[in-house]
XYZ file of C-alpha atoms in Angstrom:
735
model
C 15.601 -21.055 -7.297
C 14.311 -24.514 -9.067
C 16.902 -26.335 -11.134
C 16.394 -26.664 -15.009
C 15.666 -30.826 -13.888
C 12.456 -29.550 -12.219
C 10.942 -28.229 -15.607
C 8.805 -29.939 -16.826
C 8.201 -28.829 -21.117
C 4.523 -28.972 -22.896
C 3.514 -27.984 -26.070
C 5.558 -25.551 -28.601
C 3.974 -22.155 -28.544
C 6.922 -19.953 -30.551
C 9.315 -20.631 -32.964
C 12.176 -17.834 -34.108
C 15.296 -18.515 -36.743
C 17.390 -20.475 -33.782
C 15.076 -21.309 -31.032
C 11.641 -22.511 -29.869
C 9.610 -21.763 -27.171
C 7.965 -24.695 -25.146
C 5.195 -23.837 -22.509
C 6.680 -25.666 -19.713
C 6.141 -25.956 -15.838
C 8.367 -25.467 -12.864
C 7.367 -28.668 -10.616
C 9.253 -27.306 -7.792
C 7.555 -23.647 -7.513
C 4.326 -24.373 -9.137
C 3.868 -22.594 -11.592
C 3.652 -22.063 -15.866
C 6.995 -20.600 -17.140
C 8.352 -20.335 -20.904
C 11.358 -22.125 -22.027
C 13.495 -20.744 -24.866
C 15.826 -23.820 -26.255
C 18.282 -22.543 -28.749
C 18.373 -25.569 -31.708
C 20.850 -28.154 -31.932
C 22.846 -26.853 -34.526
C 22.671 -23.691 -32.619
C 23.969 -25.346 -30.203
C 26.695 -26.703 -31.841
C 28.026 -22.792 -32.483
C 30.336 -21.741 -29.892
C 29.149 -18.432 -30.853
C 26.231 -18.366 -31.369
C 25.488 -20.606 -28.148
C 27.275 -17.679 -25.582
C 25.500 -15.224 -26.987
C 22.382 -17.309 -26.573
C 23.315 -17.571 -22.802
C 24.205 -14.018 -22.701
C 20.799 -12.743 -23.720
C 20.023 -14.442 -20.366
C 22.617 -12.643 -18.082
C 21.734 -9.688 -19.725
C 17.812 -10.062 -18.727
C 18.956 -11.515 -15.088
C 21.043 -8.342 -13.875
C 19.157 -6.355 -15.695
C 15.937 -6.775 -13.529
C 12.978 -4.402 -14.076
C 9.389 -4.315 -14.095
C 8.656 -3.784 -17.762
C 11.569 -6.149 -18.896
C 11.214 -10.134 -19.148
C 12.080 -11.965 -16.216
C 14.687 -14.995 -16.307
C 14.471 -17.588 -13.508
C 17.937 -20.164 -14.857
C 19.491 -21.336 -17.490
C 20.413 -24.660 -18.442
C 23.590 -24.470 -20.531
C 23.639 -28.482 -22.038
C 20.555 -28.232 -22.745
C 20.946 -24.684 -24.229
C 17.933 -23.731 -22.244
C 16.353 -19.875 -20.604
C 13.375 -20.057 -18.588
C 11.551 -17.521 -18.364
C 7.768 -16.096 -16.637
C 5.609 -16.867 -18.555
C 3.278 -14.405 -21.256
C -0.025 -13.825 -22.235
C 0.614 -12.496 -25.272
C 2.097 -9.646 -28.204
C 1.482 -6.554 -29.152
C 2.022 -8.119 -32.556
C -1.358 -9.936 -31.413
C -3.263 -6.802 -30.521
C -2.301 -5.065 -33.911
C -3.877 -8.241 -35.870
C -7.182 -7.363 -34.420
C -7.530 -3.832 -34.959
C -5.937 -0.404 -33.779
C -5.504 0.868 -29.937
C -7.769 3.072 -27.996
C -5.212 6.554 -27.723
C -5.344 5.829 -23.760
C -3.895 2.325 -24.222
C -1.403 3.579 -26.748
C -0.230 6.281 -24.312
C 0.154 3.524 -21.655
C 2.879 1.679 -23.542
C 4.879 4.419 -24.933
C 5.074 5.117 -20.365
C 6.028 1.397 -19.617
C 8.448 0.862 -23.283
C 9.899 4.206 -22.300
C 10.517 3.979 -18.216
C 12.660 0.578 -19.341
C 14.486 1.936 -22.630
C 15.296 4.672 -19.499
C 16.405 1.980 -17.295
C 18.570 0.474 -19.485
C 20.030 3.516 -21.262
C 21.203 4.631 -18.049
C 22.859 1.238 -17.600
C 24.741 2.008 -20.768
C 22.940 -0.705 -23.430
C 20.145 -0.629 -26.216
C 17.468 -2.669 -26.302
C 17.925 -3.071 -30.615
C 14.923 -4.862 -31.928
C 11.707 -2.465 -30.273
C 9.166 -3.566 -32.319
C 5.079 -5.039 -30.982
C 6.172 -8.663 -31.438
C 9.057 -8.189 -28.886
C 6.393 -6.194 -26.676
C 4.629 -8.301 -24.863
C 1.658 -8.759 -22.415
C 1.654 -10.072 -18.531
C -0.853 -11.825 -16.444
C -1.468 -8.286 -15.265
C -2.393 -6.463 -18.502
C 1.080 -4.848 -18.311
C 4.033 -4.440 -21.123
C 7.294 -5.926 -21.050
C 10.376 -5.870 -23.527
C 11.868 -8.834 -24.542
C 14.436 -10.114 -27.512
C 17.369 -7.866 -26.345
C 20.312 -7.399 -28.464
C 22.524 -6.760 -25.493
C 24.699 -4.034 -27.660
C 26.466 -1.063 -25.651
C 25.781 2.283 -26.516
C 29.412 3.494 -27.588
C 29.618 -0.742 -29.802
C 28.739 -1.894 -32.827
C 25.860 -3.253 -33.879
C 24.236 -5.021 -36.594
C 20.634 -4.504 -38.460
C 18.245 -6.631 -37.033
C 16.967 -9.970 -38.841
C 13.171 -10.269 -39.410
C 10.775 -7.194 -40.684
C 12.630 -4.165 -41.762
C 9.890 -2.458 -41.107
C 10.987 -1.309 -37.575
C 14.771 -0.389 -38.880
C 16.147 3.329 -37.794
C 17.734 5.040 -40.691
C 20.697 5.881 -38.805
C 21.818 1.870 -39.150
C 21.359 2.300 -43.685
C 23.013 5.511 -43.584
C 25.674 7.572 -41.177
C 24.170 10.492 -42.791
C 21.192 10.258 -40.723
C 23.414 11.293 -37.169
C 25.604 8.996 -34.526
C 23.825 5.507 -33.672
C 22.886 5.558 -29.577
C 19.409 6.150 -27.466
C 17.405 7.664 -30.576
C 17.601 4.127 -32.373
C 15.004 2.779 -30.026
C 12.840 5.976 -29.379
C 12.543 5.660 -33.759
C 11.991 2.064 -33.819
C 8.736 2.939 -30.659
C 7.822 5.899 -32.480
C 7.331 3.661 -35.463
C 5.742 0.754 -33.404
C 2.787 3.354 -31.670
C 2.037 4.650 -35.052
C 1.236 1.033 -36.547
C -0.816 0.670 -32.182
C -2.750 3.444 -33.769
C -3.839 2.391 -37.137
C -4.079 -1.333 -37.032
C -3.201 -3.709 -40.178
C -4.165 -0.556 -42.205
C -1.230 0.939 -40.947
C 1.378 -0.999 -43.824
C -0.982 0.934 -46.518
C 0.886 4.009 -45.762
C 4.086 3.362 -47.517
C 4.391 2.833 -50.564
C 5.310 -0.493 -51.933
C 5.029 -2.364 -48.120
C 1.175 -3.073 -48.353
C -0.594 -6.257 -48.518
C 0.285 -8.123 -52.406
C 3.832 -6.443 -51.860
C 6.293 -8.006 -53.527
C 9.065 -7.064 -51.793
C 8.337 -5.106 -48.675
C 11.632 -5.442 -47.414
C 13.207 -3.691 -49.664
C 10.442 -0.814 -50.167
C 10.675 -0.296 -46.240
C 14.395 -0.215 -46.743
C 13.337 2.516 -49.121
C 11.788 4.764 -47.002
C 13.597 4.631 -44.647
C 16.481 6.145 -46.025
C 14.754 8.416 -47.865
C 13.744 12.005 -47.344
C 10.509 11.653 -47.174
C 8.748 11.755 -44.277
C 5.149 10.495 -42.317
C 1.435 12.953 -43.125
C 0.971 14.617 -39.720
C -0.043 12.694 -36.971
C -3.127 14.220 -36.572
C -3.876 13.692 -40.397
C -3.397 10.083 -39.736
C -4.330 9.507 -36.161
C -7.792 12.279 -36.366
C -8.695 12.906 -32.657
C -5.080 11.720 -31.349
C -4.504 14.140 -27.898
C -2.013 16.506 -28.081
C 0.467 14.729 -25.925
C 0.449 11.501 -28.033
C 1.140 13.688 -31.261
C 4.017 15.602 -30.280
C 5.529 13.068 -28.926
C 5.798 9.903 -31.600
C 6.111 12.877 -34.151
C 9.375 13.953 -32.518
C 11.032 9.976 -31.594
C 9.990 8.938 -35.835
C 12.276 12.056 -37.124
C 14.834 10.490 -39.481
C 17.223 12.729 -38.065
C 18.900 11.709 -34.315
C 19.621 15.419 -33.691
C 15.592 15.663 -34.263
C 14.475 12.931 -32.019
C 14.349 13.484 -28.032
C 17.719 13.345 -26.928
C 16.810 10.144 -24.129
C 13.743 7.907 -22.737
C 13.265 10.400 -20.269
C 12.796 13.484 -22.578
C 10.547 11.283 -24.218
C 8.509 10.524 -21.506
C 8.228 13.894 -20.119
C 5.979 14.882 -23.412
C 3.331 12.686 -22.325
C 0.826 13.155 -20.014
C 1.608 12.073 -16.379
C -1.868 9.514 -16.347
C -2.356 5.918 -14.504
C -1.398 3.150 -16.736
C -4.053 1.990 -18.111
C -3.466 -2.380 -18.635
C -4.213 -4.492 -21.009
C -7.413 -7.061 -20.992
C -6.428 -10.704 -20.387
C -8.231 -14.086 -19.695
C -7.890 -14.820 -15.861
C -7.651 -17.911 -15.054
C -8.522 -19.309 -10.972
C -5.256 -20.624 -9.684
C -4.959 -24.925 -10.298
C -5.555 -26.626 -7.001
C -2.101 -28.131 -5.972
C -3.252 -32.386 -7.124
C -4.063 -31.172 -10.431
C -1.967 -31.916 -13.290
C 1.030 -29.555 -14.044
C -0.034 -30.486 -18.052
C -3.601 -29.076 -17.776
C -4.050 -27.052 -20.525
C -3.115 -22.784 -20.357
C -5.490 -20.133 -21.686
C -4.855 -19.812 -25.635
C -3.797 -16.610 -24.344
C -0.829 -17.705 -22.891
C -0.069 -20.818 -26.006
C -0.259 -17.052 -28.547
C 2.827 -15.728 -26.789
C 4.946 -17.171 -29.694
C 8.111 -15.836 -31.444
C 8.272 -12.606 -29.668
C 9.827 -14.737 -27.087
C 12.743 -16.287 -29.308
C 16.053 -14.940 -30.237
C 15.300 -13.825 -33.632
C 12.011 -12.361 -35.358
C 12.612 -14.978 -38.548
C 9.722 -16.771 -40.265
C 9.432 -20.631 -38.906
C 11.398 -22.764 -41.696
C 9.787 -25.489 -42.671
C 10.727 -29.380 -41.844
C 12.085 -27.952 -38.314
C 10.927 -30.147 -35.993
C 11.496 -29.640 -32.090
C 14.092 -30.645 -29.598
C 12.945 -30.481 -26.472
C 13.622 -33.702 -24.566
C 10.390 -33.394 -22.850
C 8.332 -33.065 -25.837
C 5.631 -35.670 -26.843
C 6.325 -36.890 -30.872
C 4.217 -35.738 -33.468
C 3.063 -38.923 -35.389
C 2.978 -39.135 -38.927
C 0.629 -38.189 -41.048
C 0.245 -41.928 -42.864
C 0.321 -43.531 -39.314
C -2.322 -40.974 -38.641
C -4.660 -42.349 -41.451
C -4.064 -45.556 -40.308
C -5.590 -45.249 -36.789
C -8.411 -43.081 -37.998
C -9.683 -46.096 -40.392
C -9.004 -49.116 -37.814
C -11.148 -46.839 -35.565
C -13.919 -46.073 -37.830
C -14.869 -49.705 -37.955
C -18.337 -50.079 -36.264
C -17.115 -53.223 -34.238
C -14.733 -50.785 -32.807
C -16.362 -47.928 -32.908
C -19.933 -49.166 -30.659
C -17.795 -51.085 -28.043
C -15.271 -47.948 -27.431
C -17.719 -45.222 -27.261
C -19.861 -47.404 -25.134
C -16.515 -47.837 -22.354
C -15.745 -43.982 -22.840
C -19.577 -43.173 -22.164
C -19.086 -45.572 -18.535
C -16.075 -44.003 -17.807
C -16.789 -40.099 -18.041
C -19.814 -41.364 -15.567
C -17.766 -42.981 -13.093
C -15.068 -40.000 -13.514
C -17.978 -37.469 -12.761
C -19.185 -39.177 -9.417
C -15.524 -38.961 -8.897
C -15.480 -35.337 -9.209
C -18.424 -35.019 -7.530
C -17.124 -37.097 -4.237
C -13.898 -34.778 -4.592
C -15.723 -31.205 -4.616
C -18.904 -32.072 -2.207
C -17.118 -33.975 0.771
C -19.590 -33.440 2.915
C -21.940 -35.434 0.360
C -19.661 -38.379 1.015
C -21.525 -41.189 3.314
C -18.651 -43.612 3.640
C -15.066 -43.022 2.950
C -11.793 -45.842 3.240
C -8.574 -45.041 3.152
C -8.909 -41.704 1.680
C -8.153 -38.267 2.616
C -11.270 -35.994 1.343
C -10.009 -32.224 1.639
C -12.429 -30.380 3.965
C -12.510 -27.498 0.993
C -15.472 -27.481 -1.176
C -14.732 -24.452 -2.694
C -13.846 -24.520 -6.865
C -12.042 -21.669 -6.701
C -8.263 -21.803 -4.949
C -6.118 -18.603 -5.029
C -2.549 -18.395 -3.702
C -2.327 -16.481 -0.716
C 1.351 -15.720 0.015
C 2.008 -15.927 3.395
C 5.372 -15.076 5.033
C 5.250 -16.221 8.806
C 8.785 -15.603 11.704
C 9.969 -18.544 12.711
C 9.484 -20.115 9.134
C 8.723 -23.636 10.626
C 5.492 -22.387 12.594
C 2.271 -24.566 11.506
C -0.180 -23.139 9.887
C -4.103 -24.023 9.790
C -7.018 -23.124 7.935
C -10.497 -23.918 9.096
C -8.886 -26.389 11.800
C -6.951 -27.852 8.378
C -3.212 -28.006 8.455
C -1.917 -26.812 5.532
C 1.166 -27.103 3.494
C 2.866 -24.261 0.916
C 2.590 -24.843 -3.089
C 5.595 -22.753 -3.140
C 7.393 -19.760 -2.396
C 7.848 -16.654 -4.411
C 9.642 -13.185 -2.990
C 6.268 -12.647 -0.952
C 6.689 -15.450 0.766
C 5.329 -19.077 0.749
C 1.856 -19.472 -0.814
C -0.758 -21.763 0.050
C -3.971 -22.959 -2.300
C -6.849 -21.322 0.043
C -10.683 -21.176 -1.651
C -12.489 -18.019 -2.056
C -14.350 -16.885 1.537
C -13.195 -16.213 5.327
C -11.302 -18.138 6.957
C -10.613 -18.778 10.846
C -6.371 -19.651 10.819
C -3.823 -20.558 13.675
C -0.292 -20.285 13.147
C 1.484 -21.936 16.087
C 4.433 -23.107 17.479
C 5.276 -24.836 20.592
C 6.900 -22.592 22.915
C 5.599 -19.631 21.074
C 2.385 -17.602 21.283
C -0.371 -18.722 18.424
C -1.778 -16.338 15.944
C -5.586 -16.356 15.151
C -5.811 -13.840 11.762
C -8.754 -13.781 9.880
C -8.764 -14.232 6.267
C -10.792 -12.756 3.685
C -9.770 -14.013 0.654
C -11.607 -12.382 -2.376
C -10.743 -13.524 -5.521
C -7.691 -14.613 -7.766
C -5.923 -11.196 -7.159
C -5.285 -11.004 -3.358
C -2.620 -9.420 -1.813
C -0.072 -10.819 0.318
C -1.569 -11.260 3.249
C 1.170 -11.421 5.876
C 3.681 -11.212 7.593
C 3.485 -12.708 10.800
C 5.253 -13.010 13.410
C 5.142 -15.408 16.794
C 6.464 -13.941 20.091
C 8.552 -16.566 21.945
C 6.813 -17.112 25.925
C 8.415 -14.687 28.743
C 7.966 -17.686 30.794
C 10.143 -19.913 29.052
C 13.076 -17.626 29.534
C 13.059 -17.220 25.789
C 14.657 -13.501 24.741
C 11.309 -11.646 22.942
C 11.716 -11.307 19.235
C 12.644 -7.369 17.641
C 8.874 -6.915 15.945
C 8.907 -6.738 12.310
C 10.006 -4.206 9.986
C 6.848 -1.392 9.991
C 5.932 2.051 8.354
C 3.754 4.687 10.271
C -0.242 4.856 9.328
C 0.325 8.448 8.070
C 1.976 6.442 4.559
C 0.448 3.798 2.531
C 2.931 1.547 -0.755
C 2.237 2.969 -4.202
C -0.392 0.915 -6.049
C 1.972 -1.186 -8.087
C 5.267 -0.967 -5.935
C 7.283 -3.650 -6.214
C 7.980 -5.536 -3.121
C 11.069 -5.553 -1.129
C 11.902 -9.520 -0.443
C 14.130 -9.129 2.575
C 11.845 -6.494 4.137
C 8.627 -7.516 3.343
C 7.521 -3.747 2.078
C 6.870 -1.815 -1.007
C 10.016 -0.290 -2.290
C 8.255 3.465 -3.226
C 5.389 5.043 -1.120
C 3.313 8.170 -0.590
C 2.235 10.879 1.737
C -2.108 9.711 2.469
C -2.832 12.586 3.650
C -1.345 13.912 0.094
C -2.249 11.439 -2.125
C -4.983 13.342 -3.644
C -3.431 16.818 -4.286
C -0.174 17.558 -3.981
C 1.636 13.447 -4.488
C 4.528 12.667 -2.318
C 6.087 9.680 -3.468
C 9.552 8.594 -1.699
C 11.690 5.694 -2.270
C 13.163 3.258 -0.440
C 17.051 3.464 0.518
C 18.465 0.093 2.194
C 21.549 0.788 4.395
C 25.267 -0.765 3.382
C 28.737 0.644 4.525
C 29.726 4.024 1.778
C 32.466 6.272 2.181
C 31.345 9.269 3.778
C 33.169 12.872 3.276
C 36.242 13.775 0.807
C 39.735 12.116 -0.481
C 41.620 13.624 -1.282
C 41.571 17.627 -1.159
C 38.488 18.584 1.227
C 36.339 22.466 0.261
C 35.295 25.079 2.771
C 33.543 23.255 5.293
C 33.491 19.367 3.684
C 34.519 16.437 6.209
C 37.001 14.474 5.245
C 36.210 10.298 3.929
C 35.638 8.163 6.539
C 33.426 4.651 5.921
C 29.724 4.887 7.288
C 27.171 3.033 7.518
C 23.507 4.466 7.671
C 21.723 3.008 11.400
C 18.483 1.943 9.237
C 17.011 1.411 6.446
C 14.643 4.215 4.846
C 12.699 6.115 2.840
C 13.685 9.360 0.538
C 11.296 11.648 -0.992
C 11.925 11.928 -5.124
C 11.617 15.674 -4.822
C 12.333 18.586 -2.288
C 9.143 19.306 -0.349
C 6.640 22.033 -3.021
C 4.790 24.913 -1.770
C 1.461 23.182 -2.827
C 2.485 20.420 -0.240
C 3.642 22.273 2.423
C 0.239 24.417 2.420
C -1.686 21.411 3.012
C 0.205 20.899 6.006
C -0.544 24.102 6.894
C -4.388 23.816 5.985
C -4.816 20.706 8.400
C -2.743 21.227 11.220
C -3.640 25.687 11.382
C 0.255 25.769 11.669
C 2.257 28.546 9.730
C -0.453 29.957 7.826
C 1.828 33.011 7.258
C 4.873 33.003 6.872
C 7.871 33.749 4.113
C 6.805 30.089 2.660
C 4.344 31.789 0.563
C 7.307 33.488 -1.327
C 7.013 33.068 -5.446
C 9.946 33.383 -7.715
C 9.429 33.050 -11.325
C 6.463 33.432 -13.806
C 2.922 33.793 -12.062
C 1.015 30.357 -11.383
C 4.557 28.535 -11.109
C 4.756 28.522 -7.747
C 2.587 25.641 -6.503
C 4.815 22.763 -8.012
C 8.640 24.862 -6.496
C 10.097 23.667 -3.568
C 9.290 25.594 -0.171
C 12.158 27.886 0.569
C 12.689 30.658 3.272
C 10.835 27.895 5.541
C 12.528 27.407 9.272
C 14.360 24.615 10.706
C 11.545 24.468 12.607
C 8.610 24.519 10.385
C 10.614 21.696 8.315
C 10.617 19.004 10.694
C 6.890 20.231 11.978
C 5.688 19.528 8.259
C 8.188 15.829 8.563
C 6.375 14.664 11.791
C 2.791 15.196 10.677
C 3.696 13.840 7.691
C 5.339 10.100 10.375
C 9.186 10.688 9.198
C 11.893 13.693 10.031
C 14.384 15.715 8.164
C 17.592 13.181 6.695
C 20.662 13.174 8.555
C 23.380 14.319 7.058
C 25.057 10.360 6.907
C 20.511 9.568 4.855
C 21.470 12.627 2.757
C 25.282 11.667 1.117
C 24.192 7.929 1.220
C 20.880 8.755 -0.679
C 22.844 10.400 -3.167
C 25.902 8.826 -3.700
C 25.067 4.892 -3.554
C 26.657 2.553 -1.745
C 28.962 1.758 -4.866
C 29.938 6.273 -4.526
C 28.646 6.206 -8.223
C 27.588 9.354 -7.014
C 30.490 10.841 -6.600
C 30.695 14.088 -7.630
C 27.429 14.094 -8.924
C 24.442 12.037 -7.962
C 23.241 11.081 -11.553
C 26.610 9.299 -11.601
C 28.033 10.559 -14.495
C 30.918 13.861 -14.560
C 28.841 16.086 -16.606
C 27.402 19.419 -15.534
C 25.185 21.584 -16.259
C 22.056 23.059 -16.796
C 20.120 20.613 -18.144
C 20.987 18.132 -14.894
C 21.176 20.796 -12.132
C 19.427 24.080 -11.359
C 22.546 26.290 -10.127
C 24.155 29.224 -10.367
C 26.886 28.949 -14.153
C 27.715 32.347 -13.913
C 24.995 34.634 -16.319
C 21.359 36.175 -13.352
C 20.126 34.009 -10.526
C 17.239 32.846 -12.474
C 15.289 31.053 -8.627
C 13.699 27.877 -8.374
C 12.079 25.608 -10.645
C 9.584 23.012 -10.841
C 10.412 19.568 -8.443
C 9.483 17.509 -11.316
C 12.066 19.598 -14.209
C 15.326 18.299 -15.141
C 15.365 14.313 -15.064
C 18.659 14.371 -16.414
C 19.588 14.452 -12.602
C 18.034 12.105 -11.293
C 19.983 9.583 -9.466
C 19.005 5.617 -10.597
C 16.320 5.009 -7.519
C 14.732 8.546 -9.060
C 16.259 11.676 -6.526
C 15.553 14.283 -8.406
C 17.757 17.914 -7.895
C 20.073 16.714 -4.489
C 22.598 18.565 -6.168
C 20.692 22.817 -6.599
C 18.040 23.990 -7.139
C 16.927 24.416 -2.803
C 19.663 23.939 -0.368
C 17.975 21.091 2.149
C 18.019 20.987 5.725
C 19.141 18.081 7.836
C 18.329 16.948 11.520
C 21.983 17.338 12.629
C 23.539 20.032 14.487
C 26.681 21.599 11.567
C 29.291 19.926 12.873
C 32.482 22.395 11.632
C 34.145 20.658 8.343
C 37.856 21.882 6.273
C 38.511 25.320 7.343
C 36.058 25.875 9.808
C 37.281 25.374 13.009
C 37.902 28.971 14.174
C 34.052 29.485 13.120
C 33.433 26.845 15.805
C 31.476 29.105 18.109
C 29.674 30.730 15.691
C 27.530 27.458 14.375
C 26.112 26.219 18.360
C 22.598 25.231 17.496
C 22.727 25.749 13.680
C 22.035 22.609 11.794
C 23.562 21.968 8.720
C 21.743 22.122 4.767
C 23.325 20.004 1.677
C 22.643 20.053 -1.970
C 23.762 23.296 -2.638
C 21.371 26.019 -4.504
C 20.382 27.920 -7.535
C 22.833 30.608 -6.004
C 25.722 28.933 -5.630
C 28.212 28.851 -8.092
C 28.621 25.475 -10.208
C 32.276 25.542 -9.370
C 31.704 24.342 -5.912
C 28.899 22.119 -6.638
C 29.352 17.998 -5.764
C 27.607 16.208 -3.441
C 29.934 16.434 -0.152
C 28.978 19.992 0.010
C 28.509 21.187 3.380
C 27.018 24.539 4.990
C 24.858 25.885 7.882
C 22.493 28.507 8.776
C 20.533 29.755 10.972
C 17.323 28.099 12.266
C 14.911 30.531 11.043
C 15.939 29.913 7.364
C 17.061 31.500 3.952
C 15.449 32.582 0.010
C 17.254 29.092 -0.876
C 16.586 26.700 1.739
C 13.918 23.860 1.119
C 14.139 20.723 2.743
C 12.848 16.656 1.436
C 11.129 14.511 3.863
C 12.487 11.135 5.367
C 10.729 9.097 7.006
C 12.391 5.649 8.720
C 11.977 2.340 9.097
C 11.247 1.149 12.317
C 12.325 -1.883 13.758
C 14.248 -2.681 10.728
C 17.980 -3.973 11.830
C 20.819 -2.882 9.450
């Protein structure tokens, strides 16, 4: 991590009521960043300073792929150092309406971020285009948080009243909570569809409005409703129209109850990224003050703490920002330079200097043309485009040479050290005394080059050293999900998918990293449960986010010519709904065979329960971490007719924080263990011989008995309410 002292600030790129945002450069990690500085007057207000720093703490503690990243804080200077963004959705709206696909992608990303926040008990409070930033990959991130708890009081946000939920002004519209953010997001989505003409839909708010803010507040608190979305945006897809109409309802009770429910209304399609101007990575020798792209400089007050307009007369207080000359002194200098006896010689000197600099640059770029060099090192790479290539080496002090030239790291990220290497194919040599060298070929293709490591050097046995463990690895049957984050410790994706199923019936798994946890029950035991003890999963592993479906098992059966006939083809429920329902009535043997084909295994009981309750035990008694148990969370028997299984992508409220669905209810799930008798079952132990454990209850089990520590067993042939879930271990990984 870089210290604030290693941050060099440049020009101002944004300003709020109490903050200024600067483009800056992290000298330690050689990357562009943004610095948000609290104004000197605000820094003297202890309450305002604490609120400012709380924002940074909140962002740092709640990292998500769609939330702005904070790198560091300097309290003494009133600084928050953040990732540099390329622009805002406010910039895009000013240019005109967005396509339906882009608006849907914005909603997908922001709803996921809001779902993440709301599950943490936090509201955003100020969802609007200026607080939706675009990063260098064209993805959308939330910024400028109010840092408000769901059950806390909230103040009316500063700035434009355009994005104001009615419940903030009149309690008759309902209590404020997560639906507040959904209203503002729905209003934002509608503006993205209309562009600059959006304001004209509302009386008194368009161009030339005398008091637009009053008009906005009057509209939000009136009984007036928006015209039909299909009238406002002809041709809009049904899913997009439905979700916007529901989110922009003025009464809280008429909006979706959660961000996840709103997300479920949208078609599940790949994210469409915004186009951003890509710049080649600068060479290490170039100055850190090289100008950024225009887009990067326009990430203005969206990154500031307030969207209030700029106050005239306020000056920059960043210590590293250059002073601006007065208009009078600038005019005097211009008059002096305009004199012929000054201007002509000056132009001649500039021309001569440009020729000299041009010759030097040409020489630096093409060292093969230089015939004589004295006291000067010339780079052996003539290419003008350098790419950040991430390489992680064990041991980390090994020497890396490219095309016979030793290179040094330009910085480090969670992906490992990165090196500036030209586009093209290069012979690498990774070596250290006492180790076997590696000679990989590096094919550097573009500025978006993915990590090429890690590499592991193995100590030579002839020197008496033990062979180190190989690095963590995955089976060939799986691959990382596109855009999945990389775990910095294992250097593996946090989400993977089964390759053979990816096209027709995708099966996604999430990474579970071991930690000590309380296994079993402290206190009163139900039949079959185990008394509490401290346990630790044996290894990192991936667990499928859903149960295996009929369609996925059918793909396996067709590929392997196994289990072509069997009760697993049974349907229960509406015609045509079985493909995405969990497979059931499937034997333990068939379940294990599917898992082996996919590169994994059935989970052990310890692995299953750890995934359900987590290291901190938040998932006891229910995986979703709250004491609420109803039909919105789990498909169990609640005293009415047994309805059978539901689709594996239903009931999102019952998912764990890591995204695992239906760990309680729907179908019970096979585990790999032979069942060990639990509470009250010692007398029946003999009858359980060679039977495998099942976990998770099922749609046929009473909700009165349901919790994550429920255990049972069944004959290996299975039953009509038992299915299974895939587990894939991380090979060679330590606890």
